[in-house]
Short mmCIF file of C-alpha atoms and ligand atoms in Angstrom, two decimals:
data_model
loop_
_atom_site.label_atom_id
_atom_site.label_comp_id
_atom_site.label_asym_id
_atom_site.label_seq_id
_atom_site.Cartn_x
_atom_site.Cartn_y
_atom_site.Cartn_z
CA MET A 1 -22.16 19.96 2.27
CA ASN A 2 -18.77 20.60 3.88
CA VAL A 3 -16.32 22.44 1.68
CA ILE A 4 -12.75 21.88 2.85
CA VAL A 5 -10.36 24.59 1.81
CA THR A 6 -7.07 23.84 3.56
CA PHE A 7 -5.08 20.73 4.33
CA ARG A 8 -5.36 21.41 8.08
CA GLU A 9 -9.13 21.71 7.75
CA TYR A 10 -9.19 18.41 5.89
CA VAL A 11 -7.29 16.64 8.67
CA MET A 12 -9.46 18.17 11.42
CA THR A 13 -12.68 17.33 9.57
CA SER A 14 -11.65 13.75 8.92
CA ILE A 15 -10.67 13.28 12.57
CA GLU A 16 -14.05 14.65 13.70
CA ASN A 17 -15.97 12.49 11.21
CA ASP A 18 -14.15 9.22 11.71
CA LYS A 19 -15.59 6.58 13.96
CA PRO A 20 -14.61 2.99 14.63
CA ILE A 21 -16.10 0.78 11.90
CA ASN A 22 -18.89 -1.63 12.69
CA GLY A 23 -18.59 -3.71 9.54
CA LYS A 24 -15.53 -5.12 7.81
CA PRO A 25 -12.66 -2.68 7.26
CA ARG A 26 -11.67 -2.39 3.60
CA ILE A 27 -8.04 -3.31 2.96
CA LEU A 28 -6.28 -2.54 -0.31
CA LEU A 29 -3.32 -4.78 -1.23
CA LEU A 30 -0.71 -4.18 -3.90
CA SER A 31 2.66 -5.41 -5.06
CA GLY A 32 5.53 -3.16 -6.08
CA SER A 33 6.36 -5.57 -8.90
CA THR A 34 4.45 -6.32 -12.09
CA ARG A 35 6.83 -9.10 -13.11
CA ARG A 36 4.82 -12.05 -14.42
CA LEU A 37 6.09 -14.49 -11.76
CA SER A 38 6.67 -11.89 -9.05
CA TYR A 39 7.24 -13.17 -5.52
CA ASN A 40 5.90 -9.92 -4.11
CA THR A 41 2.66 -10.34 -6.02
CA ARG A 42 2.41 -13.82 -4.50
CA LEU A 43 2.98 -12.31 -1.07
CA ALA A 44 0.28 -9.68 -1.67
CA ARG A 45 -2.11 -12.42 -2.80
CA HIS A 46 -1.34 -14.57 0.25
CA MET A 47 -1.98 -11.54 2.45
CA ALA A 48 -5.28 -10.80 0.66
CA LEU A 49 -6.57 -14.26 1.54
CA THR A 50 -5.28 -13.90 5.09
CA VAL A 51 -6.90 -10.47 5.49
CA GLU A 52 -10.25 -11.98 4.47
CA GLN A 53 -9.79 -14.73 7.07
CA ALA A 54 -8.96 -12.06 9.65
CA GLY A 55 -12.31 -10.32 9.04
CA GLY A 56 -11.33 -7.69 6.49
CA ASN A 57 -12.63 -6.96 3.03
CA ALA A 58 -9.64 -7.36 0.70
CA THR A 59 -9.14 -5.57 -2.62
CA LEU A 60 -6.07 -6.93 -4.44
CA ILE A 61 -4.88 -4.79 -7.32
CA SER A 62 -2.03 -4.97 -9.84
CA LEU A 63 -0.07 -1.83 -10.66
CA ALA A 64 0.04 -3.17 -14.24
CA ASP A 65 -3.53 -1.86 -14.45
CA TYR A 66 -2.39 1.65 -13.45
CA PRO A 67 0.40 2.54 -15.90
CA MET A 68 2.10 5.90 -15.38
CA ALA A 69 5.20 7.52 -16.86
CA ILE A 70 8.02 8.42 -14.49
CA TYR A 71 6.92 11.53 -12.56
CA HIS A 72 7.92 14.73 -14.32
CA ALA A 73 6.86 18.15 -13.03
CA ASP A 74 6.63 19.65 -16.53
CA ASP A 75 4.27 16.86 -17.65
CA GLU A 76 2.19 17.39 -14.52
CA ALA A 77 2.00 21.15 -15.19
CA GLN A 78 0.99 20.57 -18.81
CA PHE A 79 -1.29 17.53 -18.56
CA GLY A 80 -2.27 17.27 -14.88
CA LEU A 81 -2.55 13.95 -13.08
CA PRO A 82 -2.54 10.76 -15.17
CA GLU A 83 -5.90 8.98 -15.10
CA SER A 84 -4.24 6.03 -13.29
CA ALA A 85 -3.14 8.31 -10.45
CA ARG A 86 -6.66 9.66 -10.14
CA GLN A 87 -8.07 6.13 -10.03
CA LEU A 88 -5.55 5.09 -7.38
CA ARG A 89 -6.33 8.18 -5.29
CA ALA A 90 -9.99 7.15 -5.31
CA LEU A 91 -9.08 3.57 -4.37
CA PHE A 92 -6.86 4.65 -1.47
CA LYS A 93 -9.55 7.00 -0.21
CA SER A 94 -12.20 4.28 -0.22
CA HIS A 95 -10.11 1.89 1.92
CA HIS A 96 -9.22 1.92 5.61
CA GLY A 97 -5.88 0.14 5.35
CA VAL A 98 -3.28 -0.84 2.77
CA PHE A 99 -0.80 -3.71 2.53
CA PHE A 100 2.28 -3.03 0.40
CA ALA A 101 4.58 -5.83 -0.78
CA SER A 102 7.75 -4.29 -2.19
CA PRO A 103 10.77 -5.83 -3.85
CA GLU A 104 14.10 -4.54 -2.58
CA GLU A 105 15.99 -2.77 -5.35
CA ASN A 106 19.50 -1.65 -4.44
CA SER A 107 18.62 -1.45 -0.75
CA SER A 108 15.47 0.58 -1.34
CA ILE A 109 11.92 0.08 -2.59
CA SER A 110 11.07 -0.62 -6.22
CA ALA A 111 11.12 2.30 -8.64
CA LEU A 112 7.61 1.30 -9.71
CA LEU A 113 6.25 1.59 -6.18
CA LYS A 114 8.02 4.89 -5.50
CA ASN A 115 6.75 6.38 -8.75
CA THR A 116 3.22 5.26 -7.93
CA LEU A 117 3.36 6.69 -4.40
CA ASP A 118 4.74 9.96 -5.80
CA TRP A 119 2.03 10.45 -8.42
CA VAL A 120 -0.71 9.52 -5.94
CA SER A 121 0.69 12.12 -3.51
CA ARG A 122 0.10 15.02 -5.93
CA ALA A 123 -2.79 17.43 -5.43
CA ASP A 124 -5.84 16.84 -7.59
CA GLY A 125 -7.42 20.22 -8.23
CA ASP A 126 -8.35 21.67 -4.84
CA GLU A 127 -7.81 18.37 -3.03
CA PRO A 128 -4.48 18.36 -1.15
CA GLY A 129 -2.00 15.73 -2.31
CA LYS A 130 -1.76 13.58 0.80
CA VAL A 131 -5.51 13.19 1.35
CA PRO A 132 -5.56 9.54 0.12
CA TYR A 133 -2.92 8.59 2.70
CA ILE A 134 -3.64 10.58 5.85
CA GLY A 135 -4.46 8.43 8.87
CA LYS A 136 -4.75 5.20 6.87
CA VAL A 137 -3.18 2.12 8.44
CA ALA A 138 -0.35 0.53 6.45
CA ALA A 139 1.26 -2.88 6.77
CA ILE A 140 4.42 -3.60 4.82
CA GLY A 141 6.32 -6.61 3.59
CA GLY A 142 8.64 -7.79 0.91
CA ALA A 143 10.01 -10.90 -0.75
CA THR A 144 13.46 -11.31 -2.25
CA THR A 145 15.56 -14.08 -3.69
CA GLY A 146 18.34 -12.90 -1.38
CA ALA A 147 18.98 -13.54 2.31
CA SER A 148 17.95 -10.17 3.74
CA GLY A 149 14.20 -10.49 3.24
CA THR A 150 14.01 -6.84 2.02
CA ARG A 151 14.69 -5.40 5.50
CA LEU A 152 16.61 -2.39 4.14
CA GLY A 153 13.97 -1.65 1.53
CA LEU A 154 11.24 -1.83 4.16
CA LEU A 155 13.02 0.79 6.27
CA HIS A 156 12.73 3.14 3.28
CA LEU A 157 9.12 2.16 2.67
CA ARG A 158 8.27 2.91 6.32
CA THR A 159 9.90 6.35 6.00
CA VAL A 160 8.07 7.19 2.77
CA LEU A 161 4.65 6.05 4.02
CA SER A 162 5.09 7.82 7.37
CA GLY A 163 5.99 10.99 5.48
CA LEU A 164 2.75 10.65 3.56
CA GLY A 165 0.79 10.51 6.82
CA MET A 166 0.08 6.79 7.06
CA LEU A 167 0.18 4.87 10.34
CA VAL A 168 2.67 2.10 9.59
CA LEU A 169 2.36 -0.99 11.80
CA PRO A 170 5.56 -1.96 13.64
CA SER A 171 5.68 -5.60 12.46
CA VAL A 172 6.79 -6.36 8.92
CA MET A 173 6.57 -9.45 6.70
CA THR A 174 10.00 -10.41 5.37
CA ILE A 175 10.43 -13.30 2.92
CA PRO A 176 14.08 -14.21 2.19
CA PHE A 177 15.02 -16.89 -0.38
CA ALA A 178 11.65 -16.33 -2.03
CA ALA A 179 12.30 -18.86 -4.79
CA ASN A 180 11.64 -21.59 -2.20
CA ALA A 181 9.03 -19.82 -0.09
CA PHE A 182 5.84 -20.41 -2.09
CA ASP A 183 4.01 -23.63 -2.98
CA ASP A 184 2.48 -24.56 -6.34
CA ALA A 185 -0.66 -22.57 -5.49
CA GLY A 186 1.51 -19.49 -4.92
CA LEU A 187 0.98 -19.46 -1.15
CA LEU A 188 3.58 -19.31 1.62
CA GLN A 189 4.71 -22.81 2.57
CA SER A 190 6.34 -22.50 5.98
CA GLU A 191 4.21 -22.64 9.11
CA GLU A 192 6.28 -19.83 10.60
CA GLN A 193 5.69 -17.49 7.68
CA ARG A 194 1.99 -18.35 7.50
CA ALA A 195 1.68 -17.56 11.21
CA ALA A 196 3.51 -14.24 10.70
CA ALA A 197 1.12 -13.38 7.85
CA GLU A 198 -1.89 -14.19 10.04
CA ALA A 199 -0.59 -12.03 12.89
CA LEU A 200 0.10 -9.09 10.57
CA ALA A 201 -3.27 -9.41 8.82
CA LEU A 202 -5.07 -9.50 12.17
CA SER A 203 -3.17 -6.46 13.36
CA LEU A 204 -3.96 -4.60 10.12
CA VAL A 205 -7.66 -5.42 10.21
CA ARG A 206 -8.04 -4.65 13.92
CA THR A 207 -6.13 -1.37 13.75
CA ALA A 208 -7.95 -0.26 10.59
CA ARG A 209 -11.25 -1.05 12.30
CA ALA A 210 -10.29 0.93 15.41
CA VAL A 211 -8.89 3.93 13.53
CA GLY A 212 -11.61 3.96 10.90
CA VAL A 213 -10.25 6.58 8.49
CA SER A 214 -11.81 6.41 5.04
CA SER A 215 -12.89 9.41 3.01
C1 FMN B 1 17.92 -3.53 -10.04
C2 FMN B 1 17.75 -4.61 -8.99
C3 FMN B 1 18.26 -4.40 -7.74
C4 FMN B 1 18.10 -5.36 -6.74
N1 FMN B 1 18.55 -5.11 -5.48
C5 FMN B 1 18.30 -5.98 -4.49
C6 FMN B 1 18.69 -5.67 -3.16
O1 FMN B 1 19.21 -4.62 -2.86
N2 FMN B 1 18.42 -6.60 -2.20
C7 FMN B 1 17.80 -7.80 -2.49
O2 FMN B 1 17.57 -8.60 -1.58
N3 FMN B 1 17.42 -8.12 -3.75
C8 FMN B 1 17.67 -7.24 -4.76
N4 FMN B 1 17.26 -7.54 -6.03
C9 FMN B 1 16.63 -8.83 -6.29
C10 FMN B 1 15.10 -8.74 -6.22
O3 FMN B 1 14.69 -8.55 -4.89
C11 FMN B 1 14.47 -10.00 -6.79
O4 FMN B 1 14.73 -10.02 -8.17
C12 FMN B 1 12.97 -10.09 -6.53
O5 FMN B 1 12.57 -11.39 -6.89
C13 FMN B 1 12.19 -9.06 -7.31
O6 FMN B 1 10.86 -9.04 -6.87
P1 FMN B 1 9.65 -9.78 -7.66
O7 FMN B 1 9.94 -11.25 -7.62
O8 FMN B 1 8.45 -9.43 -6.87
O9 FMN B 1 9.61 -9.24 -9.05
C14 FMN B 1 17.44 -6.59 -7.05
C15 FMN B 1 16.94 -6.78 -8.35
C16 FMN B 1 17.10 -5.81 -9.30
C17 FMN B 1 16.53 -6.04 -10.68
#
């Protein structure tokens, strides 16, 4: 059994061990909103179906199932990681790629998503904090009722995910005027947006397959 003692050793070992995947790459999908009628959750769901069509194995989760208090260093020192953070760390580690759909809140990402990313980035015992993220492929998107399509928020999301060690794909999925974007089944209506979703899903699945990082 390999015992990894430093972060650098972890990165080197995972690079040595990783090979392109023969089977379907596993793609985790989540929304940065738990609002009951969330447009971002609809976008994540649309992308989950599209990822499956593109040859990936999609796991769609709701952050409502992973409740966590706002990160507080004193709580962490006293109680350690919340169980939800531990569960999410395991989920991230068992997938090759992740799709994030984030609302734009005051020109940035949602507080819920940032809090989740922060908790999941904390060390768990001897395991360095960023292990669940390193080398994983990320695709990002967002839906808003406004005209901007979350472009400013996605710039922040790209920065945060890159800082965590993820490989963020250049294309993004932006859904402006989201109140009119989805049909009764909760799927994107416009041909243009469906085509953009297909292209992004294909890129995510292909890149995740080629990079092959899962630990
Ligand atoms: C505190 C707050 C700040 C917001 N800031 C922005 C913003 O900067 N840009 C934008 O396009 N929409 C903004 N919105 C609107 C949200 O993008 C919109 O409510 C969206 O539907 C929320 O995502 P959801 O439908 O997935 O819950 C803001 C909403 C809230 C509550």
